[in-house]
CSV table of C-alpha atoms and ligand atoms in Angstrom, one decimal:
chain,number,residue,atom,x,y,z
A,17,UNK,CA,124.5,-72.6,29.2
A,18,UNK,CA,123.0,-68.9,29.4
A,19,UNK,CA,119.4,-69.1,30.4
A,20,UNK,CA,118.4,-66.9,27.1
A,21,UNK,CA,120.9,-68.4,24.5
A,22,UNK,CA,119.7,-64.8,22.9
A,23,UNK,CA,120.4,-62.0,25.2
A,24,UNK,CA,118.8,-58.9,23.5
A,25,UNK,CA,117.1,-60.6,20.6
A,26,UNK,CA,115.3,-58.3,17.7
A,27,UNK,CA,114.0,-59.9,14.8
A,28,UNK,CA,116.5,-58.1,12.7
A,29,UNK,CA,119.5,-58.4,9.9
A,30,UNK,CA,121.5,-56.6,12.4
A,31,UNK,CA,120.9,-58.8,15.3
A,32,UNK,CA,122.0,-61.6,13.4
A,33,UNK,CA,125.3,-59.7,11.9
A,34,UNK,CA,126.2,-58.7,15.4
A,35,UNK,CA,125.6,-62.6,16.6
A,36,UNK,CA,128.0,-63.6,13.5
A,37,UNK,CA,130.6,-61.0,15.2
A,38,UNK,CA,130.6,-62.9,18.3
A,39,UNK,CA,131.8,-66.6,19.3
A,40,UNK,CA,134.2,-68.5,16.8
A,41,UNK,CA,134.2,-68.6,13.7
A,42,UNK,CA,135.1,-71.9,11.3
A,43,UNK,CA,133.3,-70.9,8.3
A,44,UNK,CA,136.7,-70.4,6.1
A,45,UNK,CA,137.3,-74.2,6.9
A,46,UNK,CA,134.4,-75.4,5.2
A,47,UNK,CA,133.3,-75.5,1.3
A,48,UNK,CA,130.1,-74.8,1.4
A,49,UNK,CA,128.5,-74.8,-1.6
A,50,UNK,CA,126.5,-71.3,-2.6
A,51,UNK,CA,123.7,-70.3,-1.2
A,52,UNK,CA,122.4,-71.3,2.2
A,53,UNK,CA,123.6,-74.9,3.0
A,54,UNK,CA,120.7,-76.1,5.8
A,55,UNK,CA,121.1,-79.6,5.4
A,56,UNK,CA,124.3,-81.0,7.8
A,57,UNK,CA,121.8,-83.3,9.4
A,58,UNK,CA,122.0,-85.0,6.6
A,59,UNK,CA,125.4,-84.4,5.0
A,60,UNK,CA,127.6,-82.0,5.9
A,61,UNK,CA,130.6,-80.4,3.7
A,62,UNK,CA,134.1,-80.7,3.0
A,63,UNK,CA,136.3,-79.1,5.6
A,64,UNK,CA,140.1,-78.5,4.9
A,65,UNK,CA,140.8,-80.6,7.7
A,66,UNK,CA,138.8,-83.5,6.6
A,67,UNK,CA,140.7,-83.3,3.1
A,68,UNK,CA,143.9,-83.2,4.3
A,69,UNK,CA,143.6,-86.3,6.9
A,70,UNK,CA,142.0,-87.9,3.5
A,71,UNK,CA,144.9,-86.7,1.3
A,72,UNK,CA,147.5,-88.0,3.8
A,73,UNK,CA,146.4,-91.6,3.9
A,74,UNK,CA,145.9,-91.8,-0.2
A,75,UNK,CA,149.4,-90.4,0.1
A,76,UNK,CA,150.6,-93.2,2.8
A,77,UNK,CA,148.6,-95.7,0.4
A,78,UNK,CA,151.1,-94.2,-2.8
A,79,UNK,CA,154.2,-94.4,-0.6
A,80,UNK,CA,154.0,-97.3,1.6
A,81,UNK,CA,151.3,-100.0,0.2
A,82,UNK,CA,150.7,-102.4,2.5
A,83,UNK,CA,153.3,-100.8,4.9
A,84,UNK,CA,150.8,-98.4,5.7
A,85,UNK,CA,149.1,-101.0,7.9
A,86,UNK,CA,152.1,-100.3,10.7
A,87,UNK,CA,153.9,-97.6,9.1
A,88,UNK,CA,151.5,-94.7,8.3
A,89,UNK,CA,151.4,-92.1,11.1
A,90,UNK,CA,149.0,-93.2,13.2
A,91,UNK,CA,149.0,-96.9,11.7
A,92,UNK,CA,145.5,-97.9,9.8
A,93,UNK,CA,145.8,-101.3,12.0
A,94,UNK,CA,144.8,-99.2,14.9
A,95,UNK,CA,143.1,-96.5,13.1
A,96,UNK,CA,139.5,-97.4,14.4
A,97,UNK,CA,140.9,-97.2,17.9
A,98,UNK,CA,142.7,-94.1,17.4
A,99,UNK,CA,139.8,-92.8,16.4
A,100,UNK,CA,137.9,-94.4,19.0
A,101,UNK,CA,139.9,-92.8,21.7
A,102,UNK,CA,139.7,-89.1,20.0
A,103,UNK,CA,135.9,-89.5,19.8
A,104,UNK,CA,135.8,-90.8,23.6
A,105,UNK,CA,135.3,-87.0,25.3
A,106,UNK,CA,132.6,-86.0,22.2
A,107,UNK,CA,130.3,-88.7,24.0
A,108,UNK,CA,131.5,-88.6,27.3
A,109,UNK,CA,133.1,-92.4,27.5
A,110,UNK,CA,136.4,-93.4,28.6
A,111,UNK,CA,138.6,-94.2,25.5
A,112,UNK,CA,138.5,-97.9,25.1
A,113,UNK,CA,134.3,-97.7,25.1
A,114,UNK,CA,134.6,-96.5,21.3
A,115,UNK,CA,135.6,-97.8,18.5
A,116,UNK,CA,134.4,-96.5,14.5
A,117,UNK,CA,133.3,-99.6,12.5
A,118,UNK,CA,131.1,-100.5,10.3
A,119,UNK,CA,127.6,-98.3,9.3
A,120,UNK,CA,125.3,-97.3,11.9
A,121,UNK,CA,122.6,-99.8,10.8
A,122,UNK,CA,125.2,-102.6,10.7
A,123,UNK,CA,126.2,-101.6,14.4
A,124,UNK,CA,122.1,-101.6,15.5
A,125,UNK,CA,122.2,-105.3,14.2
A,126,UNK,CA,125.6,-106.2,16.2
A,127,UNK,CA,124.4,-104.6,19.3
A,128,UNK,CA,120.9,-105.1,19.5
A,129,UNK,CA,121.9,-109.4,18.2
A,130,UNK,CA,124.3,-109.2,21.1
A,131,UNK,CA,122.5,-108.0,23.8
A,132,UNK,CA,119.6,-110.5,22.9
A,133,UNK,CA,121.7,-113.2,23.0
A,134,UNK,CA,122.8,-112.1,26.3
A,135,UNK,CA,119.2,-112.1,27.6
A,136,UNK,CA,119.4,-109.1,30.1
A,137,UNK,CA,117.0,-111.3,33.1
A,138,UNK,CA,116.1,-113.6,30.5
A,139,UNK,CA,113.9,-110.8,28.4
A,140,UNK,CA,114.0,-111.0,24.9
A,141,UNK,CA,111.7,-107.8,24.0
A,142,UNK,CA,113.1,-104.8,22.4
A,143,UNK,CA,111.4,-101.5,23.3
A,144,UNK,CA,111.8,-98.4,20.7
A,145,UNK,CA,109.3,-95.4,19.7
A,146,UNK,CA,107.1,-95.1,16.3
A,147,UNK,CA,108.7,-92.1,15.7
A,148,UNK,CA,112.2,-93.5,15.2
A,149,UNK,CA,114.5,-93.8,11.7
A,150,UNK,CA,113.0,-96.2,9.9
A,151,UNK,CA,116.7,-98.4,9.9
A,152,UNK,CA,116.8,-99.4,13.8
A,153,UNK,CA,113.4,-100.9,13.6
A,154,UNK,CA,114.4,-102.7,10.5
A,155,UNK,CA,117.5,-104.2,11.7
A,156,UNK,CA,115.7,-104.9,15.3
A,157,UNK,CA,113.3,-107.0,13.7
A,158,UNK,CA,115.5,-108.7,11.5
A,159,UNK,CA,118.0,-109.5,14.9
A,160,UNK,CA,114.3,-110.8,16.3
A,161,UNK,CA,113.3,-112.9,13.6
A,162,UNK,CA,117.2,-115.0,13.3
A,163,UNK,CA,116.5,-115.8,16.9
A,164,UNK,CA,113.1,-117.2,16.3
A,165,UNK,CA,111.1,-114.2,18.2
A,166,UNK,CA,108.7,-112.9,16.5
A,167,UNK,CA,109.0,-109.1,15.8
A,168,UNK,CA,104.9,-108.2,15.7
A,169,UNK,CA,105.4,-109.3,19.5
A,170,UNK,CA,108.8,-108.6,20.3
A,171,UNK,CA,108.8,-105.1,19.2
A,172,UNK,CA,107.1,-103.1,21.8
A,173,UNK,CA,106.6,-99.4,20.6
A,174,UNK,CA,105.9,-96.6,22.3
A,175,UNK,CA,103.4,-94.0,20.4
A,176,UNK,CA,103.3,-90.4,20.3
A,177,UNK,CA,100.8,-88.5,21.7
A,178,UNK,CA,101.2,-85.3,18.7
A,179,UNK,CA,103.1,-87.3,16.4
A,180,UNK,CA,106.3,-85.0,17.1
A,181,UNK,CA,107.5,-85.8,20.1
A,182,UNK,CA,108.2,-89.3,22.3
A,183,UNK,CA,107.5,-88.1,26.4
A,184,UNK,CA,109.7,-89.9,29.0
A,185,UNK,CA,106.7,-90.5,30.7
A,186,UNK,CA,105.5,-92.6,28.4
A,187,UNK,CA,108.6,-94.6,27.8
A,188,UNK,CA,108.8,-95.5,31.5
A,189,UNK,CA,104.8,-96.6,31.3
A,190,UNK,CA,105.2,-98.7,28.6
A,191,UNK,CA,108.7,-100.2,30.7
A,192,UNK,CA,106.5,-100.8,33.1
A,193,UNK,CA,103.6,-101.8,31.1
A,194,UNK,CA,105.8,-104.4,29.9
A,195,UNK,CA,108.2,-106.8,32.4
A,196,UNK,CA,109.8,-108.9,29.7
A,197,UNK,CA,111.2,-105.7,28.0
A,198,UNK,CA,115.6,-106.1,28.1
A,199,UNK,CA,116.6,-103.5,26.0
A,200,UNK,CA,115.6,-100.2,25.7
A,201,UNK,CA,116.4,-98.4,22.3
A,202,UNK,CA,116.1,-94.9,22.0
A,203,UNK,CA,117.3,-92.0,19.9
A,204,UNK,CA,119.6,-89.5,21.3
A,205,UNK,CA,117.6,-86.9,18.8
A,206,UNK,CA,114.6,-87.4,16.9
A,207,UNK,CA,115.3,-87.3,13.1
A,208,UNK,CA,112.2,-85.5,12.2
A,209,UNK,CA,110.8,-83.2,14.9
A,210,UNK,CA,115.1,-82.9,16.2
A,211,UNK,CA,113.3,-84.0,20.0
A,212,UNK,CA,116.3,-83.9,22.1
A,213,UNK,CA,115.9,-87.4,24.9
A,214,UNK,CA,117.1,-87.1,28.1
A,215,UNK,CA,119.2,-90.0,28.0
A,216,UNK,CA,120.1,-90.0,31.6
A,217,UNK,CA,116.5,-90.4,32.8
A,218,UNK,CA,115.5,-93.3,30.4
A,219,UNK,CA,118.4,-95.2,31.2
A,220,UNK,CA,117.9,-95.1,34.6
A,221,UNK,CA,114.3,-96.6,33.9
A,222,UNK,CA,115.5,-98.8,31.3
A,223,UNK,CA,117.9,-100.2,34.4
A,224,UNK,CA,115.2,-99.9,37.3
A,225,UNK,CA,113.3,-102.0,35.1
A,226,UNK,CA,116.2,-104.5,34.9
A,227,UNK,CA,116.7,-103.9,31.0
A,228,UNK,CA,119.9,-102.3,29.2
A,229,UNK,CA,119.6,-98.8,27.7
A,230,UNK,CA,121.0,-98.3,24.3
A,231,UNK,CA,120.9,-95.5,21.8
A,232,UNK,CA,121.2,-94.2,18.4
A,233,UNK,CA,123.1,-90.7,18.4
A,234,UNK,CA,123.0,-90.4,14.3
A,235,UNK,CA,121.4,-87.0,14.7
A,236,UNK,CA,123.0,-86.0,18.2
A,237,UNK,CA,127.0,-87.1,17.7
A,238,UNK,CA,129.1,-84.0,16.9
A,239,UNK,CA,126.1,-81.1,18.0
A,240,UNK,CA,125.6,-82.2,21.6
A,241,UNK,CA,127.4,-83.4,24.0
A,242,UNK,CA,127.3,-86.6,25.7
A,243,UNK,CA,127.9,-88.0,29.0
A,244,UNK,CA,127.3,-92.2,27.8
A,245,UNK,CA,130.1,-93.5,30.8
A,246,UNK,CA,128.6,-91.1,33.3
A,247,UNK,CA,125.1,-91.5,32.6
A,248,UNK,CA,125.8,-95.8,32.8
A,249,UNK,CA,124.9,-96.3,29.1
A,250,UNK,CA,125.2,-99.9,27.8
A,251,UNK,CA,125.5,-99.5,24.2
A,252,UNK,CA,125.3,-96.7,21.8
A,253,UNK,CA,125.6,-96.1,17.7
A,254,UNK,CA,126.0,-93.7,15.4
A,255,UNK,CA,127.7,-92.0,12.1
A,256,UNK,CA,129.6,-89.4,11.0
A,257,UNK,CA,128.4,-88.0,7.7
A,258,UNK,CA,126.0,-85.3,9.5
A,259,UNK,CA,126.9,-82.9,12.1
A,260,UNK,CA,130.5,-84.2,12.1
A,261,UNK,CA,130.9,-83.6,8.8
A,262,UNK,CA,133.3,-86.7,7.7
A,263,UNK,CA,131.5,-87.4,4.0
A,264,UNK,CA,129.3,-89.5,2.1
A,265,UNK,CA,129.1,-93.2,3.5
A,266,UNK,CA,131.8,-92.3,6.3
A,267,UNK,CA,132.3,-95.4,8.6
A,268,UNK,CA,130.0,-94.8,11.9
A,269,UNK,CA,131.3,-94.8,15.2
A,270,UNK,CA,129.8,-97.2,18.6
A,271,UNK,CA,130.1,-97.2,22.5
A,272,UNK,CA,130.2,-100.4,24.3
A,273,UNK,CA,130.1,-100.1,29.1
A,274,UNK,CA,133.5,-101.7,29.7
A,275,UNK,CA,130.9,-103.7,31.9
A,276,UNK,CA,129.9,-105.1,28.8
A,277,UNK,CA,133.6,-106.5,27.4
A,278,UNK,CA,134.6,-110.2,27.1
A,279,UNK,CA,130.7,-110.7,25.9
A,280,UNK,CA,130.7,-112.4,22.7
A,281,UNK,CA,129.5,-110.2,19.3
A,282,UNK,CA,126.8,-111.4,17.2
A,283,UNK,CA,128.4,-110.2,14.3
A,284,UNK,CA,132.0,-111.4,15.1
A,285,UNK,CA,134.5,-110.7,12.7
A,286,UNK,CA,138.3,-111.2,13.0
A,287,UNK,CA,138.4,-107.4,12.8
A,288,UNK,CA,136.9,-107.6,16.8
A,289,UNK,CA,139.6,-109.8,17.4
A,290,UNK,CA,142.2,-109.7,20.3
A,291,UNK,CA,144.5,-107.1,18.7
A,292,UNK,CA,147.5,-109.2,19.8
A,293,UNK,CA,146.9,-112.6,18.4
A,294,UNK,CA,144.6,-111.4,15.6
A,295,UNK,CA,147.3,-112.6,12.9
A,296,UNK,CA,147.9,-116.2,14.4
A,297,UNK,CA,144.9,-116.7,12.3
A,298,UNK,CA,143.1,-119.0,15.7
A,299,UNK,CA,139.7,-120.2,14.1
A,300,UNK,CA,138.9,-119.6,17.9
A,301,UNK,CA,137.4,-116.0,18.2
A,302,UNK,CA,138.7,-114.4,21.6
A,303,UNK,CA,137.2,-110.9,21.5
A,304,UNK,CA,139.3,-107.9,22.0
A,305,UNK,CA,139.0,-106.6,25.7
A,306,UNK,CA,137.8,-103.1,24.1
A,307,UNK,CA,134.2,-101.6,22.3
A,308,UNK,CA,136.8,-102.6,19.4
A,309,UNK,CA,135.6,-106.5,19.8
A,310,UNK,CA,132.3,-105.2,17.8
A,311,UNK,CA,133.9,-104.4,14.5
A,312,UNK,CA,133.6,-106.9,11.9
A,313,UNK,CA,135.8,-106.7,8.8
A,314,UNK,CA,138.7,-105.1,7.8
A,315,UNK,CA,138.5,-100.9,9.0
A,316,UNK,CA,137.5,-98.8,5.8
A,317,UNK,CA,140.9,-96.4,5.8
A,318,UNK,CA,139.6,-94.0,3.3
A,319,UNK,CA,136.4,-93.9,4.7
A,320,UNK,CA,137.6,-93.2,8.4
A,321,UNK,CA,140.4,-90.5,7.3
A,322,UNK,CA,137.9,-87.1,6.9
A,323,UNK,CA,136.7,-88.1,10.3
A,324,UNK,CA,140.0,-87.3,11.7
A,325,UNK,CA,140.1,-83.9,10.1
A,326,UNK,CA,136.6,-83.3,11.8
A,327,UNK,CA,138.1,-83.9,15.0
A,328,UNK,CA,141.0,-81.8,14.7
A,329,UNK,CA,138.3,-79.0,13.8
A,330,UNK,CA,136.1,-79.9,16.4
A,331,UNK,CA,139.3,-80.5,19.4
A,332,UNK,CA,140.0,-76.8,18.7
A,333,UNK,CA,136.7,-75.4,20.0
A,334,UNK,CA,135.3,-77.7,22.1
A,335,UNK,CA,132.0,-79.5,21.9
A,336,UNK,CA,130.5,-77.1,25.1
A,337,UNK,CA,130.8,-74.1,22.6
A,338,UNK,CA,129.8,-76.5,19.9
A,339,UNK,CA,126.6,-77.1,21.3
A,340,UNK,CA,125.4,-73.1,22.5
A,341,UNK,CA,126.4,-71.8,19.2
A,342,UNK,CA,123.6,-74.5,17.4
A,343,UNK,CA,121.2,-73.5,20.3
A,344,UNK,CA,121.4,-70.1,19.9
A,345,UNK,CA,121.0,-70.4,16.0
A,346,UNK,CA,117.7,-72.8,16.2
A,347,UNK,CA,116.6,-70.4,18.5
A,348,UNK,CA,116.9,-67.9,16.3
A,349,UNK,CA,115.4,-69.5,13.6
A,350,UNK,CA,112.2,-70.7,15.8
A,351,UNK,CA,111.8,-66.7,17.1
A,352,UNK,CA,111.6,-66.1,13.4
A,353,UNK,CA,109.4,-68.9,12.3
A,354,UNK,CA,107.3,-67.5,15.1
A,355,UNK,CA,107.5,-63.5,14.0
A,356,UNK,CA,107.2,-63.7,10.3
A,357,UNK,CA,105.5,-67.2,9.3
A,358,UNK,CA,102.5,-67.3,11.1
A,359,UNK,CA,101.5,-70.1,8.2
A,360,UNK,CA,104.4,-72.1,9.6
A,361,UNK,CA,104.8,-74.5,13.1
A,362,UNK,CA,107.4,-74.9,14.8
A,363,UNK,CA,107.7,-79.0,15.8
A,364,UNK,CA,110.8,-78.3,17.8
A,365,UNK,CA,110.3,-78.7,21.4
A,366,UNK,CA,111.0,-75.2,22.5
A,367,UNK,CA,112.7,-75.8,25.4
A,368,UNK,CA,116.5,-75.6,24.3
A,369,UNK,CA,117.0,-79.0,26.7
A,370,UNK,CA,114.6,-80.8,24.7
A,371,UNK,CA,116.0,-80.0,21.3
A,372,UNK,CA,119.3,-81.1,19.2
A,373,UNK,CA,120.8,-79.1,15.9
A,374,UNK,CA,117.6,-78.7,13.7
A,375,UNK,CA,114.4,-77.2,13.4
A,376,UNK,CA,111.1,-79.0,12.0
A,377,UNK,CA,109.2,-76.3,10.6
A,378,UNK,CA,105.7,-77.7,9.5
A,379,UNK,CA,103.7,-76.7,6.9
A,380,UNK,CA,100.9,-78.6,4.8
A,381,UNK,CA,103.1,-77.7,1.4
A,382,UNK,CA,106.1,-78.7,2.9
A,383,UNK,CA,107.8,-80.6,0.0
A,384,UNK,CA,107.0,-77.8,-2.3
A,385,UNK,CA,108.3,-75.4,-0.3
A,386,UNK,CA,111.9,-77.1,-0.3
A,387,UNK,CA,111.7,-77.1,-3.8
A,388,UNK,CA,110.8,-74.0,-3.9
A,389,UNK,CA,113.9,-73.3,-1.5
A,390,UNK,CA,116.6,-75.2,-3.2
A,391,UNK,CA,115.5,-73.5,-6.5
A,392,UNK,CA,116.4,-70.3,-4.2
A,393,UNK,CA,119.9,-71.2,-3.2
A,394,UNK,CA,118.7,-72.9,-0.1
A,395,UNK,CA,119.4,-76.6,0.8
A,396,UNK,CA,116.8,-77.8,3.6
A,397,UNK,CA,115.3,-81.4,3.2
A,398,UNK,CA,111.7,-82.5,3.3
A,399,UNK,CA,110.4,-85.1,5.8
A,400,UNK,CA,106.7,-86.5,5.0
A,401,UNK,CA,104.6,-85.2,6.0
A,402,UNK,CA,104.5,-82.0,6.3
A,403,UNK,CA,108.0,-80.6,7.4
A,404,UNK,CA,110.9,-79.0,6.4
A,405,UNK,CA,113.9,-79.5,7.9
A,406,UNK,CA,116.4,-76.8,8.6
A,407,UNK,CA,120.0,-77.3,10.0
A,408,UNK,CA,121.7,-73.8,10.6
A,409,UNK,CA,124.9,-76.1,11.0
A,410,UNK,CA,126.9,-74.1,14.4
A,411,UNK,CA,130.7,-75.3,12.7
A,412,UNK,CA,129.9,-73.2,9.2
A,413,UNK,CA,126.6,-71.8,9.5
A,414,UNK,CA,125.7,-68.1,10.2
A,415,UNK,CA,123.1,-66.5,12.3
A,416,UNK,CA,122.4,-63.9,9.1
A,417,UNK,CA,122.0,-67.4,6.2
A,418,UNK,CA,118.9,-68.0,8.9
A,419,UNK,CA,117.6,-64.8,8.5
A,420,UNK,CA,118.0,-64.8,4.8
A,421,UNK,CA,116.4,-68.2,4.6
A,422,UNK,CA,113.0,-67.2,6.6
A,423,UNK,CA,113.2,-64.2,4.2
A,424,UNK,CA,112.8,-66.0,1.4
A,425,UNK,CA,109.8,-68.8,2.7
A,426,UNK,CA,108.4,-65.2,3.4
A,427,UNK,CA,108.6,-64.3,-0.1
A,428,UNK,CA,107.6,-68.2,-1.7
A,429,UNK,CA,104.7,-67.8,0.5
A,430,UNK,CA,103.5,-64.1,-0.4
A,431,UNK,CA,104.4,-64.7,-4.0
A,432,UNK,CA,102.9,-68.7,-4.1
A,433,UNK,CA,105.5,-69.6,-6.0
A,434,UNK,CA,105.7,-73.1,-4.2
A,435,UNK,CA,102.5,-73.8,-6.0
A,436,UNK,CA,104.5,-74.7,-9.6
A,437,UNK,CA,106.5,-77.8,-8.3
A,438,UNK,CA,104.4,-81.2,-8.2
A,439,UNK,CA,104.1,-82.5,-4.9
A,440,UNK,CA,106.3,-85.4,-3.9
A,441,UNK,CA,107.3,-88.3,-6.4
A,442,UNK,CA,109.9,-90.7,-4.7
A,443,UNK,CA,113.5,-90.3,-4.2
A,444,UNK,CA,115.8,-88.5,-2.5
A,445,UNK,CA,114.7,-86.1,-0.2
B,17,LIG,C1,118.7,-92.0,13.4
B,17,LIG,C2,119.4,-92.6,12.3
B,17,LIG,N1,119.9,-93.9,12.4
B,17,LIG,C3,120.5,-94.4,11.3
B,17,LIG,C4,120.7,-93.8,10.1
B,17,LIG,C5,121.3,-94.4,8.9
B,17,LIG,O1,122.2,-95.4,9.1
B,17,LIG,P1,123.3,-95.8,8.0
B,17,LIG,O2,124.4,-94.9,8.2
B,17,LIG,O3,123.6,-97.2,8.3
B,17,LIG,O4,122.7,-95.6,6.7
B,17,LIG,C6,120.1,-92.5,10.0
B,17,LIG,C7,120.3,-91.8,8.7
B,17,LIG,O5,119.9,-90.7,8.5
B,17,LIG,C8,119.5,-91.9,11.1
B,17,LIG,O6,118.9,-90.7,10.9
């Protein structure tokens, strides 16, 4: 990547137009609805692509029924793997280490549950951050309690020093800090501030330490790439609805080391099953020899299909490109923050190798000022307390939208006009 993701940056509507000149150019793919869409961390639009992998299989459902389960081009009984394999190079794993099952929180429970039961040195303690999605430490605790460990104890957390960020130095104290620790948990990037974790570094503690290095990608997959085989990953989760665009509830995706196959699921389902033999019914489980051996019921066709389209979209330019377009437009949008909205932080690390696909930008009203926003045509999300998020998406998203959207927190802040919403009452942010 270029040293300065913006080579001859000016704080102007023409720098951006020339940026939105260069590089390529998927916009046309996309329905975006009006106005600034900000929000692909969180759910990104409708491509064509995605439609039409979704239109085929209703289509194979009209034509061939339950045919479609070896008949439909690829067949749905090996859809998850298909998939699987297409998704292999986005995270840097070798083809059989990924499999789409399940949600994301279902595969924390099934990996986390397995990897306890496997007692990594005989350790049973789980190590995350406080500033993680509220989910993973949720379905941690509930893996703890079924196996009789108490969370309080078995949870160890590491704390922010700013409340932004998590620093790898303080994740390898805490490791160290703590000898009965067996799994390390991590996120790939930080929901909240978009902190991007070097995940080569804390698996390489998390394995000096004798412990297995897992992580959740939800806000990574599809905007950076990953090297999980490389880097000797155990386990890793994540979905599909943000960056990759694949809809609303779209089944998640999960990486399993092939040093890991043959171990047992905690959530085994006849789904994980030994492709081969899965229809001679055995009430003996025999795991497939694949990451496919942690999917539990029956694949969700219709909500795997859009993913497919995503990856056609995304095969064409590559995730390398992928990933400097988004850097160069959060940079962009943090040079902005920083020239006209001096009432505004940035809680992005600014280093571009510290940060994923979206910007944190605090400010004490931030819930009114996303109102305030979405009233304007812009969709950004709040996160309490204080910060809105803003995802200048690099598959549909345009260099001038994030000049347009600092205009306008320019002009709610000069005018005050955040100050006629209520603050924040519940629901979805
Ligand atoms: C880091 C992270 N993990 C998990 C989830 C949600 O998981 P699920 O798809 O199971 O709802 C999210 C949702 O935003 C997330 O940000």
């Amino acid at each position: 990547m270029d040293s300065d993701p913006l080579p001859g940056f000016e704080p102007t509507l023409e720098y951006a137009r020339e940026r939105d000149g260069a590089g390529f150019d998927l916009r046309d793919r996309f329905s975006v609805p009006d106005g600034e869409y900000m929000d692909g961390n969180s759910l990104g639009p409708l491509s064509v692509d995605a439609e039409r992998a979704l239109e085929r299989v209703v289509e194979e459902w009209r034509e061939l029924g339950i045919r479609g389960w070896t008949d439909a081009d690829p067949p749905w009984f090996g859809y998850a793997e298909y998939l699987g394999d297409r998704l292999a190079p986005v995270v840097g794993a070798r083809e059989d280490e990924v499999v789409v099952a399940n949600s994301t929180t279902v595969n924390i429970h099934t990996l986390i549950g397995t990897f306890l039961d496997a007692e990594v040195a005989g350790a049973t303690k789980v190590l995350v951050n406080e500033l993680d999605f509220p989910t993973d430490h949720y379905a941690i605790r509930a893996q703890l309690r079924v196996r009789g460990l108490d969370p309080d104890e078995h949870l160890v957390v590491v704390e922010s020093r700013d409340g932004r960020t998590i620093e790898p130095e303080d994740v390898e104290a805490s490791l160290s800090a703590h000898p009965d620790v067996g799994v390390l948990f991590m996120p790939g990037v930080l929901y909240r501030s978009g902190q991007l974790f070097d995940i080569e570094r804390l698996t390489r503690a998390a394995h000096e330490h004798g412990a297995l290095a897992g992580f959740d990608l939800a806000h990574s997959v599809g905007v950076v790439p990953h090297e999980l085989a490389a880097h000797g990953v155990d386990f890793a989760v994540w979905c599909h609805y943000k960056h990759l665009n694949a809809g609303p509830g779209a089944i998640a995706g999960l990486y399993v080391n092939r040093e890991h196959f043959g171990i047992t699921p905690a959530l085994a389902g006849w789904w994980g099953h030994e492709k081969a033999t899965q229809f001679d019914m055995n009430p003996t489980f025999t795991p497939a020899d694949s990451a496919g051996a942690w999917q539990v019921g029956t694949v969700p066709v219709l909500a795997a299909a859009p993913l497919e389209g995503s990856l056609d979209l995304l095969e064409e330019v590559e995730i390398d490109a992928v990933r400097e377009r988004s850097v160069a437009l959060t940079e962009f949008l943090i040079r902005l923050v920083d020239e006209r909205l001096p009432e505004c932080s940035v809680g992005t690390p600014r280093d571009p190798e510290r940060r994923g696909g979206h910007v944190a930008v605090e400010h004490p009203d931030a819930y009114r000022l996303c109102e305030a926003l979405r009233d304007r045509g812009t969709v950004v999300d709040f996160r309490p307390p204080d910060v809105v998020r803003v995802c200048p998406s690099p598959y549909y998203g345009t260099f001038e939208e994030v000049w347009t959207v600092v205009g306008k927190l320019r002009e709610i802040l000069d005018s005050g006009a955040h100050e006629d919403y209520d603050p924040p009452s519940g629901g979805v942010t």
